[in-house]
Coordinates of C-alpha atoms in Angstrom, one line a residue:
Chain A
X182 CA 0.0 0.0 0.0
X183 CA 2.6 2.5 1.1
X184 CA 4.7 1.5 -2.0
X185 CA 1.8 2.3 -4.2
X186 CA 1.5 5.7 -2.6
X187 CA 5.2 6.3 -3.0
X188 CA 5.1 5.3 -6.7
X189 CA 2.1 7.6 -7.3
X190 CA 4.1 10.5 -5.7
X191 CA 7.1 9.4 -7.9
X192 CA 4.9 9.6 -11.0
X193 CA 3.8 13.1 -10.0
X194 CA 7.5 14.1 -9.5
X195 CA 8.4 12.8 -12.9
X196 CA 5.5 14.7 -14.5
X197 CA 6.7 17.9 -12.8
X198 CA 10.2 17.2 -14.0
X199 CA 9.1 16.7 -17.6
X200 CA 7.2 20.0 -17.3
X201 CA 10.4 21.8 -16.0
X202 CA 12.5 20.3 -18.9
X203 CA 9.8 21.4 -21.4
X204 CA 10.0 24.9 -19.9
X205 CA 13.7 24.9 -20.3
X206 CA 13.3 24.1 -24.1
X207 CA 10.8 26.9 -24.5
X208 CA 13.1 29.2 -22.7
X209 CA 16.0 28.4 -25.0
X210 CA 13.8 28.9 -28.1
X211 CA 12.0 32.0 -27.0
X212 CA 14.3 34.1 -24.9
X213 CA 16.3 36.8 -26.7
X214 CA 20.0 36.6 -25.5
X215 CA 22.5 34.4 -23.8
X216 CA 21.9 35.4 -20.2
X217 CA 18.1 35.0 -20.2
X218 CA 18.4 31.7 -22.0
X219 CA 20.9 30.5 -19.5
X220 CA 18.7 31.6 -16.7
X221 CA 15.8 29.6 -18.1
X222 CA 17.6 26.5 -19.1
X223 CA 19.9 26.0 -16.1
X224 CA 17.2 26.5 -13.4
X225 CA 14.6 24.5 -15.1
X226 CA 17.1 21.8 -16.1
X227 CA 18.5 21.4 -12.5
X228 CA 14.9 21.2 -11.2
X229 CA 13.7 19.0 -14.0
X230 CA 16.5 16.4 -13.9
X231 CA 16.6 16.2 -10.1
X232 CA 12.8 15.9 -9.9
X233 CA 12.9 13.1 -12.5
X234 CA 15.6 11.3 -10.5
X235 CA 13.5 11.7 -7.3
X236 CA 10.5 10.3 -9.1
X237 CA 12.4 7.3 -10.3
X238 CA 13.5 6.4 -6.7
X239 CA 10.5 4.2 -5.7
X240 CA 10.9 2.2 -9.0
X241 CA 14.5 1.1 -8.4
X242 CA 13.7 -1.7 -6.1
X243 CA 17.2 -2.0 -4.5
X244 CA 18.9 0.3 -1.9
X245 CA 22.0 0.4 -4.1
X246 CA 20.1 1.6 -7.1
X247 CA 18.4 4.3 -5.1
X248 CA 21.7 5.4 -3.7
X249 CA 23.1 5.7 -7.2
X250 CA 20.2 7.9 -8.2
X251 CA 20.7 10.2 -5.1
X252 CA 24.4 10.5 -6.0
X253 CA 23.6 11.4 -9.6
X254 CA 21.2 14.0 -8.3
X255 CA 23.9 15.5 -6.0
X256 CA 26.3 15.6 -8.9
X257 CA 23.7 17.5 -11.0
X258 CA 23.1 20.0 -8.2
X259 CA 26.9 20.7 -7.9
X260 CA 27.9 20.7 -11.5
X261 CA 25.0 22.4 -13.3
X262 CA 25.2 25.8 -11.6
X263 CA 29.0 25.6 -12.0
X264 CA 28.7 25.1 -15.8
X265 CA 26.1 27.9 -16.2
X266 CA 28.3 30.2 -14.2
X267 CA 31.3 29.5 -16.5
X268 CA 29.2 30.0 -19.6
X269 CA 27.8 33.3 -18.4
X270 CA 31.3 34.6 -17.5
X271 CA 32.6 33.5 -20.9
X272 CA 29.7 35.3 -22.7
X273 CA 30.3 38.5 -20.6
X274 CA 34.0 38.4 -21.4
X275 CA 33.4 38.0 -25.1
X276 CA 30.8 40.8 -25.0
X277 CA 33.3 43.2 -23.4
X278 CA 35.9 42.3 -26.0
X279 CA 33.5 42.9 -28.9
X280 CA 32.6 46.3 -27.5
X281 CA 36.2 47.3 -27.6
X282 CA 37.1 46.7 -23.9
Chain B
X143 CA 11.7 -5.4 -34.3
X144 CA 15.4 -5.1 -35.2
X145 CA 14.4 -3.9 -38.7
X146 CA 14.1 -0.4 -37.3
X147 CA 17.6 -0.5 -36.0
X148 CA 18.8 -1.8 -39.4
X149 CA 17.0 1.0 -41.2
X150 CA 18.4 3.7 -39.0
X151 CA 21.9 2.2 -39.3
X152 CA 21.7 2.2 -43.2
X153 CA 20.3 5.7 -43.1
X154 CA 23.2 6.9 -40.9
X155 CA 25.8 5.2 -43.2
X156 CA 24.4 6.6 -46.4
X157 CA 24.0 10.1 -44.9
X158 CA 27.6 10.0 -43.8
X159 CA 28.7 8.9 -47.3
X160 CA 26.7 11.7 -48.9
X161 CA 28.3 14.2 -46.5
X162 CA 31.8 12.9 -47.4
X163 CA 31.1 13.1 -51.1
X164 CA 29.4 16.5 -51.3
X165 CA 30.6 18.8 -48.5
X166 CA 33.8 20.9 -49.0
X167 CA 34.7 21.7 -45.4
X168 CA 37.1 19.2 -44.0
X169 CA 35.3 19.3 -40.7
X170 CA 32.1 18.2 -42.5
X171 CA 34.1 15.3 -44.0
X172 CA 35.0 14.2 -40.5
X173 CA 31.4 14.5 -39.4
X174 CA 30.5 12.3 -42.3
X175 CA 33.1 9.7 -41.3
X176 CA 31.7 9.8 -37.7
X177 CA 28.2 9.2 -39.0
X178 CA 29.3 6.2 -41.1
X179 CA 31.0 4.8 -38.0
X180 CA 27.9 5.3 -35.9
X181 CA 25.8 3.5 -38.5
X182 CA 28.1 0.4 -38.4
X183 CA 28.0 0.4 -34.5
X184 CA 24.2 0.6 -34.5
X185 CA 24.0 -2.2 -37.0
X186 CA 26.2 -4.5 -35.0
X187 CA 24.5 -3.8 -31.7
X188 CA 20.9 -4.1 -33.0
X189 CA 21.9 -7.3 -34.8
X190 CA 23.2 -8.7 -31.4
X191 CA 19.9 -8.1 -29.7
X192 CA 17.8 -11.2 -29.0
X193 CA 14.2 -10.8 -27.9
X194 CA 14.0 -11.6 -24.2
X195 CA 17.7 -11.7 -23.6
X196 CA 19.4 -10.0 -20.7
X197 CA 22.7 -8.1 -20.7
X198 CA 25.8 -10.3 -20.9
X199 CA 26.7 -10.0 -17.3
X200 CA 26.7 -13.3 -15.3
X201 CA 24.7 -14.7 -13.6
X202 CA 22.1 -14.6 -16.4
X203 CA 18.4 -14.8 -15.9
X204 CA 17.2 -16.8 -18.8
X205 CA 19.1 -16.2 -22.0
X206 CA 21.5 -13.4 -22.8
X207 CA 22.1 -11.3 -25.9
X208 CA 25.0 -12.1 -28.2
X209 CA 28.2 -10.8 -26.5
X210 CA 30.5 -11.2 -29.5
X211 CA 29.3 -8.1 -31.5
X212 CA 29.4 -6.1 -28.3
X213 CA 33.2 -6.8 -28.0
X214 CA 33.7 -5.9 -31.7
X215 CA 31.7 -2.7 -31.3
X216 CA 33.8 -1.7 -28.3
X217 CA 37.0 -2.1 -30.3
X218 CA 35.5 -0.2 -33.1
X219 CA 34.5 2.8 -30.9
X220 CA 38.1 3.2 -29.5
X221 CA 39.7 2.8 -32.9
X222 CA 37.2 5.3 -34.4
X223 CA 38.1 7.9 -31.7
X224 CA 41.8 7.4 -32.5
X225 CA 41.5 7.9 -36.2
X226 CA 39.2 10.9 -35.8
X227 CA 41.9 12.4 -33.6
X228 CA 44.4 11.7 -36.3
X229 CA 42.1 13.3 -38.9
X230 CA 41.9 16.5 -36.8
X231 CA 45.7 16.6 -36.5
X232 CA 45.9 16.4 -40.3
X233 CA 43.3 19.2 -40.7
X234 CA 45.1 21.4 -38.2
X235 CA 48.5 20.8 -40.0
X236 CA 47.0 21.4 -43.5
X237 CA 45.3 24.5 -42.3
X238 CA 48.6 26.0 -41.2
X239 CA 50.1 25.5 -44.7
X240 CA 47.1 26.2 -46.9
X241 CA 45.2 28.7 -44.7
X242 CA 42.0 26.9 -45.5
X243 CA 39.9 23.9 -44.5
X244 CA 38.5 23.5 -48.0
X245 CA 39.2 20.0 -49.2
X246 CA 39.1 21.1 -52.8
X247 CA 42.1 23.4 -52.2
X248 CA 44.4 20.7 -50.8
X249 CA 46.1 20.1 -54.1
X250 CA 49.7 20.3 -53.2
X251 CA 50.1 16.5 -53.3
X252 CA 48.2 16.1 -56.6
X253 CA 50.4 14.5 -59.3
Chain C
X104 CA 11.6 -4.0 -24.2
X105 CA 9.6 -0.9 -25.1
X106 CA 9.3 -0.9 -28.9
X107 CA 7.7 2.6 -29.2
X108 CA 10.4 4.2 -27.0
X109 CA 13.0 2.6 -29.2
X110 CA 11.3 3.9 -32.3
X111 CA 11.2 7.4 -31.0
X112 CA 14.9 7.2 -30.2
X113 CA 15.7 5.9 -33.7
X114 CA 13.7 8.8 -35.2
X115 CA 15.6 11.3 -33.1
X116 CA 18.9 9.8 -34.0
X117 CA 18.1 10.1 -37.7
X118 CA 16.8 13.7 -37.3
X119 CA 19.8 14.9 -35.2
X120 CA 22.2 13.3 -37.7
X121 CA 20.4 15.1 -40.6
X122 CA 20.5 18.4 -38.7
X123 CA 24.2 18.0 -38.0
X124 CA 24.9 17.5 -41.7
X125 CA 22.7 20.4 -42.9
X126 CA 23.7 23.1 -40.4
X127 CA 26.0 25.7 -41.8
X128 CA 27.5 26.6 -38.5
X129 CA 30.1 24.1 -37.6
X130 CA 29.9 24.6 -33.8
X131 CA 26.2 23.9 -33.7
X132 CA 26.8 20.8 -35.9
X133 CA 29.3 19.5 -33.4
X134 CA 26.9 19.9 -30.5
X135 CA 24.1 18.2 -32.4
X136 CA 26.4 15.4 -33.3
X137 CA 27.4 14.8 -29.7
X138 CA 23.6 14.7 -28.9
X139 CA 23.3 12.0 -31.6
X140 CA 26.1 10.1 -29.6
X141 CA 24.2 10.4 -26.3
X142 CA 21.0 9.1 -28.0
X143 CA 22.9 6.2 -29.4
X144 CA 24.3 5.4 -26.0
X145 CA 20.7 5.3 -24.7
X146 CA 19.7 2.9 -27.5
X147 CA 22.6 0.7 -26.7
X148 CA 21.6 0.5 -23.1
X149 CA 18.1 -0.4 -24.1
X150 CA 19.4 -3.1 -26.5
X151 CA 21.1 -4.7 -23.4
X152 CA 24.6 -3.7 -24.3
X153 CA 25.8 -1.8 -21.1
X154 CA 29.5 -2.0 -22.0
X155 CA 29.0 -0.5 -25.4
X156 CA 26.7 2.2 -24.0
X157 CA 29.3 3.2 -21.4
X158 CA 32.0 3.4 -24.1
X159 CA 29.8 5.3 -26.5
X160 CA 28.8 7.9 -23.9
X161 CA 32.4 8.5 -22.6
X162 CA 34.4 8.3 -25.8
X163 CA 32.2 9.2 -28.8
X164 CA 30.1 11.9 -27.2
X165 CA 32.5 13.2 -24.6
X166 CA 36.1 12.9 -25.6
X167 CA 35.7 13.2 -29.4
X168 CA 33.5 16.3 -29.0
X169 CA 36.2 17.9 -26.9
X170 CA 38.8 17.1 -29.6
X171 CA 36.4 18.5 -32.2
X172 CA 36.1 21.8 -30.3
X173 CA 39.9 22.1 -29.9
X174 CA 40.4 21.5 -33.6
X175 CA 37.6 24.0 -34.5
X176 CA 39.0 26.7 -32.2
X177 CA 42.4 26.2 -33.8
X178 CA 41.2 26.7 -37.3
X179 CA 38.4 29.3 -36.8
X180 CA 40.4 32.2 -38.3
X181 CA 40.3 30.7 -41.8
X182 CA 37.3 31.5 -44.0
X183 CA 34.5 29.0 -44.1
X184 CA 34.3 27.4 -47.6
X185 CA 31.0 27.5 -49.4
X186 CA 29.1 24.2 -49.2
X187 CA 29.1 23.6 -53.0
X188 CA 31.6 24.8 -55.5
X189 CA 30.5 27.4 -58.1
X190 CA 32.3 26.2 -61.2
X191 CA 31.1 22.7 -61.3
X192 CA 27.6 21.8 -62.6
X193 CA 25.1 21.3 -59.7
X194 CA 23.9 17.8 -60.9
X195 CA 27.5 16.5 -60.4
X196 CA 27.7 18.2 -57.0
X197 CA 24.6 17.0 -55.3
X198 CA 22.3 14.9 -57.5
X199 CA 24.7 12.2 -58.5
X200 CA 26.1 11.6 -55.0
X201 CA 22.5 11.6 -53.6
X202 CA 21.5 9.0 -56.3
X203 CA 24.5 6.8 -55.5
X204 CA 23.9 7.0 -51.8
X205 CA 20.2 6.2 -52.0
X206 CA 20.8 3.2 -54.4
X207 CA 23.5 1.9 -52.0
X208 CA 21.1 2.4 -49.0
X209 CA 18.3 0.5 -50.8
X210 CA 20.7 -2.4 -51.7
X211 CA 22.0 -2.5 -48.1
X212 CA 18.5 -2.5 -46.6
X213 CA 17.4 -5.2 -49.1
X214 CA 20.3 -7.3 -47.9
X215 CA 19.7 -6.7 -44.3
X216 CA 16.0 -7.3 -44.6
X217 CA 16.5 -11.1 -44.8
X218 CA 18.6 -11.0 -41.6
X219 CA 15.9 -9.5 -39.5
X220 CA 13.3 -11.5 -37.6
X221 CA 13.8 -14.3 -35.2
X222 CA 17.5 -14.9 -34.4
X223 CA 19.0 -17.5 -32.1
X224 CA 22.5 -17.4 -30.5
X225 CA 25.3 -18.7 -32.7
X226 CA 27.3 -21.6 -31.4
X227 CA 30.3 -19.6 -30.4
X228 CA 28.3 -16.9 -28.5
X229 CA 26.3 -19.6 -26.7
X230 CA 29.6 -21.2 -25.7
X231 CA 30.9 -17.8 -24.3
X232 CA 27.7 -17.2 -22.4
X233 CA 27.6 -20.7 -20.9
X234 CA 31.3 -21.3 -20.1
X235 CA 32.9 -17.9 -19.4
X236 CA 32.6 -18.3 -15.6
X237 CA 34.4 -21.7 -15.6
X238 CA 36.9 -20.8 -18.3
X239 CA 38.0 -17.4 -17.1
X240 CA 36.4 -16.7 -13.7
X241 CA 35.0 -13.4 -14.9
X242 CA 31.4 -12.2 -14.6
X243 CA 31.4 -9.7 -17.4
X244 CA 31.3 -11.7 -20.6
X245 CA 32.2 -8.8 -22.9
X246 CA 35.2 -8.1 -20.7
X247 CA 36.2 -11.7 -20.8
X248 CA 35.9 -11.7 -24.6
X249 CA 38.2 -8.7 -24.9
X250 CA 40.8 -9.7 -22.4
X251 CA 40.8 -13.5 -22.5
X252 CA 39.3 -15.1 -25.6
X253 CA 40.4 -12.3 -27.9
X254 CA 43.2 -10.7 -25.9
X255 CA 45.5 -10.8 -28.9
X256 CA 43.0 -8.5 -30.7
X257 CA 43.1 -6.1 -27.8
X258 CA 46.9 -6.0 -28.0
X259 CA 46.6 -5.0 -31.6
X260 CA 44.0 -2.3 -30.6
X261 CA 46.4 -0.8 -28.1
X262 CA 49.0 -0.8 -30.8
X263 CA 46.6 1.3 -33.0
X264 CA 46.2 3.7 -30.1
X265 CA 49.9 4.0 -29.8
X266 CA 50.2 4.6 -33.6
X267 CA 47.5 7.3 -33.4
X268 CA 49.2 9.1 -30.5
X269 CA 52.6 9.0 -32.3
X270 CA 51.0 10.3 -35.5
X271 CA 49.3 13.2 -33.7
X272 CA 52.4 14.1 -31.7
X273 CA 54.6 14.0 -34.8
X274 CA 52.2 16.0 -37.0
X275 CA 51.7 18.7 -34.3
X276 CA 55.3 18.7 -33.0
X277 CA 57.6 21.7 -32.9
X278 CA 56.8 24.6 -30.5
X279 CA 56.7 24.5 -26.8
X280 CA 53.8 24.9 -24.5
X281 CA 53.3 28.4 -23.1
X282 CA 52.1 28.6 -19.5
X283 CA 49.3 31.0 -20.3
X284 CA 45.7 31.1 -19.2
X285 CA 44.5 31.5 -15.6
X286 CA 41.6 29.2 -16.1
X287 CA 38.0 29.9 -15.1
X288 CA 36.7 31.8 -12.1
X289 CA 37.2 31.0 -8.4
X290 CA 33.8 29.4 -8.1
X291 CA 34.4 26.9 -10.9
X292 CA 37.9 26.1 -9.6
X293 CA 36.6 25.2 -6.1
X294 CA 33.6 23.3 -7.5
X295 CA 36.0 21.3 -9.7
X296 CA 38.2 20.6 -6.7
X297 CA 35.1 19.2 -4.9
X298 CA 34.1 17.0 -7.9
X299 CA 37.5 15.7 -9.0
X300 CA 38.0 13.0 -6.2
X301 CA 34.5 11.6 -7.1
X302 CA 35.2 11.5 -10.8
X303 CA 38.6 9.8 -10.1
X304 CA 36.8 7.3 -7.8
X305 CA 34.3 6.6 -10.5
X306 CA 37.1 6.0 -13.1
X307 CA 38.9 3.7 -10.7
X308 CA 35.7 1.7 -10.0
X309 CA 35.1 1.3 -13.7
X310 CA 38.7 0.2 -14.2
X311 CA 39.2 -2.2 -11.3
X312 CA 35.8 -3.8 -11.5
X313 CA 35.9 -4.3 -15.2
X314 CA 35.8 -8.1 -14.9
X315 CA 32.7 -8.0 -12.7
X316 CA 30.5 -5.1 -13.9
X317 CA 30.2 -3.3 -17.3
X318 CA 33.3 -1.3 -17.9
X319 CA 37.0 -2.1 -18.0
X320 CA 40.3 -0.6 -19.1
X321 CA 39.0 1.4 -22.1
X322 CA 36.2 3.1 -20.3
X323 CA 38.1 3.7 -17.1
X324 CA 41.1 5.1 -18.9
X325 CA 38.9 7.4 -21.0
X326 CA 37.4 8.8 -17.8
X327 CA 40.9 9.5 -16.5
X328 CA 41.7 11.3 -19.7
X329 CA 38.5 13.3 -19.3
X330 CA 39.7 14.4 -15.8
X331 CA 42.9 15.6 -17.5
X332 CA 40.9 17.6 -20.1
X333 CA 38.6 19.1 -17.4
X334 CA 41.6 20.2 -15.4
X335 CA 43.1 21.8 -18.5
X336 CA 39.9 23.7 -19.1
X337 CA 39.2 24.8 -15.5
X338 CA 42.7 25.5 -14.1
X339 CA 44.4 26.8 -17.3
X340 CA 46.7 24.9 -19.6
X341 CA 49.8 24.8 -17.5
X342 CA 48.2 23.3 -14.4
X343 CA 48.0 19.6 -15.2
X344 CA 51.0 19.7 -17.5
X345 CA 53.2 21.0 -14.7
X346 CA 52.1 18.2 -12.4
X347 CA 52.1 15.2 -14.9
X348 CA 54.6 16.1 -17.6
X349 CA 54.2 14.7 -21.1
X350 CA 57.3 12.7 -20.4
X351 CA 55.7 10.9 -17.5
X352 CA 52.5 10.4 -19.7
X353 CA 54.8 8.7 -22.2
X354 CA 56.2 6.5 -19.5
X355 CA 52.8 5.6 -18.2
X356 CA 51.6 4.6 -21.7
X357 CA 54.7 2.5 -22.4
X358 CA 54.3 1.0 -18.9
X359 CA 50.8 -0.1 -19.9
X360 CA 52.0 -1.7 -23.1
X361 CA 54.9 -3.5 -21.3
X362 CA 52.6 -4.8 -18.6
X363 CA 50.3 -6.2 -21.2
X364 CA 53.1 -8.0 -23.1
X365 CA 54.7 -9.2 -19.8
X366 CA 51.4 -10.8 -18.8
X367 CA 51.2 -12.5 -22.2
X368 CA 54.8 -13.7 -22.0
X369 CA 54.1 -15.3 -18.6
X370 CA 51.7 -17.5 -20.4
X371 CA 54.4 -18.6 -22.8
X372 CA 56.8 -19.3 -19.9
X373 CA 54.3 -21.8 -18.5
X374 CA 53.9 -23.4 -21.8
X375 CA 50.3 -22.4 -22.2
X376 CA 50.5 -19.9 -25.1
X377 CA 50.7 -16.2 -25.4
X378 CA 48.2 -14.3 -23.3
X379 CA 46.5 -17.4 -22.0
X380 CA 44.7 -16.8 -18.7
X381 CA 43.7 -19.7 -16.5
X382 CA 46.0 -22.3 -18.1
X383 CA 48.9 -20.1 -17.1
X384 CA 49.3 -19.9 -13.3
X385 CA 46.7 -17.2 -12.7
X386 CA 44.2 -18.1 -10.1
X387 CA 40.5 -17.8 -10.9
X388 CA 39.7 -16.8 -7.4
X389 CA 36.2 -16.6 -5.9
X390 CA 33.7 -15.5 -8.6
X391 CA 32.6 -11.9 -7.9
X392 CA 35.5 -10.9 -5.7
X393 CA 37.9 -8.1 -6.7
X394 CA 40.9 -10.4 -7.2
X395 CA 39.4 -13.0 -9.5
X396 CA 39.4 -13.9 -13.2
X397 CA 43.2 -14.5 -13.3
X398 CA 45.1 -12.0 -15.4
X399 CA 42.0 -9.9 -16.4
X400 CA 42.5 -7.2 -13.6
X401 CA 46.1 -6.8 -14.6
X402 CA 45.2 -6.5 -18.3
X403 CA 42.5 -4.0 -17.4
X404 CA 45.0 -1.8 -15.6
X405 CA 47.4 -2.1 -18.6
X406 CA 44.8 -1.0 -21.1
X407 CA 43.6 1.7 -18.7
X408 CA 47.1 3.2 -18.4
X409 CA 47.5 3.0 -22.2
X410 CA 44.1 4.6 -23.1
X411 CA 44.2 7.3 -20.4
X412 CA 47.7 8.4 -21.0
X413 CA 47.3 8.1 -24.8
X414 CA 44.1 10.1 -25.1
X415 CA 45.3 12.9 -22.8
X416 CA 48.5 13.2 -24.7
X417 CA 46.5 13.6 -27.9
X418 CA 44.6 16.4 -26.3
X419 CA 47.7 18.2 -25.1
X420 CA 49.4 17.8 -28.4
X421 CA 46.4 19.7 -30.0
X422 CA 46.4 22.4 -27.3
X423 CA 50.1 23.1 -27.7
X424 CA 49.6 24.2 -31.3
X425 CA 46.6 26.3 -30.2
X426 CA 48.7 28.3 -27.8
X427 CA 51.4 29.0 -30.3
X428 CA 48.9 30.7 -32.5
X429 CA 47.7 32.9 -29.7
X430 CA 51.1 34.3 -29.0

C-alpha cells in the first residue's frame, strides 16, 4: 500500500520534472539573448533532472540503485550551476571584447 | 523489431557517405566519417539483440544477448576515436600550410 | 523491451544526424552530433549492451566532442568554404552523390531485410555465455571476450592507439607549451576541486571492477583522460601539464604496453601460449571478488594506463599548437 502511494508520488514528481524540462526548451527557443536563455535553461534543467531522478527512486527496487540515483542528483546539483556560471562569464567576457574593452 | 535498427543504421551510413562526397569543409568530411562509423556500430548492436535476452553479465536470468558483436563494437569505438583524432591533426596541420579547411584546395600533393 | 520508446529514439537519431549535416554553423553541428552520440548510448543501453553504451557515452560523445572543439577553435580564423563549388555543374555536385547513396542504401537495406526476424544465438556466442565463468572466472562476458578469448586482438588495438598518439604528436610537433591562461573563475575552480575526487573514484571503480560489472580498461582510462581535459579547461593549460609532464605520460603509456606484453609472456613461460589466462598460473579466485578472473584485472590496468595516457597526450598535443597561434 505504502509502496503504491510512493510510486504515485514518484509519478507526480516525474510529471513535474518533464514540465520543467519542457519549460527549459521553451526558454532556449523564445528568450532573446545568452543570459536569459541560460537563466531559463539552467534553473529548469536542474529542477527537472533532479525531480525526474527523485520520481524514479521508488521504482529502483534495491537500496544500491536508489543510492546511485541520489548520487547522480547530487552531482547535478553541484555541476550544473558551475557550468552555467562558467558559460555566463565567458559570454560576458566576449561581449566586453567585442565592445572594444 | 530489429528492422528499425537496421533501417536507422543504413540511413546513418548513407547520410555519412553523402556528406563525405558533397561537402567541401574538411570538418564536414570528418562529421560524415563519424556518422558512417555510428551506422556500423548501431547495425552490430541491433543485430546482437535477441528478444527476451538479458545483458551479458553473469549470472544470467534466462538467455542473454549475443556478446561477441558487443566486443567488436567496443573495439570499433576506441579505434574510431583514435582515427578521428588523427584526422583532426591532419586538418590542423594542413590549415597552417594552406590557410583553408576547404578539401578542394588541398592540391599540393596532386600529381 | 519498449518498442515505441526505441522507435522514438531511432527517429531522433536520424533527425539529429540530418541536422548535423545540414547546419552551416560548424559549432552547432558538433553539439548536435554529440547529442546523436548520447541518444545512441541510450539505444545501446536499451538493447542490453551496457559495456557499449558506457564506451559510446564516454568516448564518442565526450572525448571526441572535446577534440572537435579544440580543432575547431584552432582553425576558426580561416574563412569558411561554401558548401558547394561554383564552377562545377550542380547535378554533379549534389544529384549524382544523392542518387548513388540512395541506391546503396536500398541495396544494403534489401540485404539486411533477410537478416531481420527471429534470431538465435550462434554456437560460439552460446559457448561464451555458458562457459565464461568456468573458463575465465569473470562475470562480465564482454570483458572476458576482450581480455581473454580475444586478448591478442586487444593488444593490436592498443598498438593502434599507440600509432595514433605517435601520429598526432609527430604531426603537431615543434613549438613549446606556453604557460598561459589562468583558467576559469574561483567558483568553478573550487567546484572542480570538490568534484575531482569523485570522478577519479568513478574512473577507478570502472577500471578495477571491469571483470565483474560493465566497464573495463577502455572506459576507465577514458574517464581518467576526461579528468585531465577538465583540469586543463578549468585551471588553465599549465596546471595539469606541470604536475604530470608529457614525459611521464609517455612513461605511463609505455608501462601499460609493457605490462600487457609481460602478462602475455608469462603464459608462454608456463607453456600455455601467449596471453593465456587460466592455463597459465593465474588463479580464478572466488567469482565476484575483486581479485578474481586470473590475469584480467592486470590487463584492465594495462589497457587503462594506455588509453588514459594516450588520449590525454593527444589532447595536449592539440592544445600546444593552439597556444602557439595565440602568442
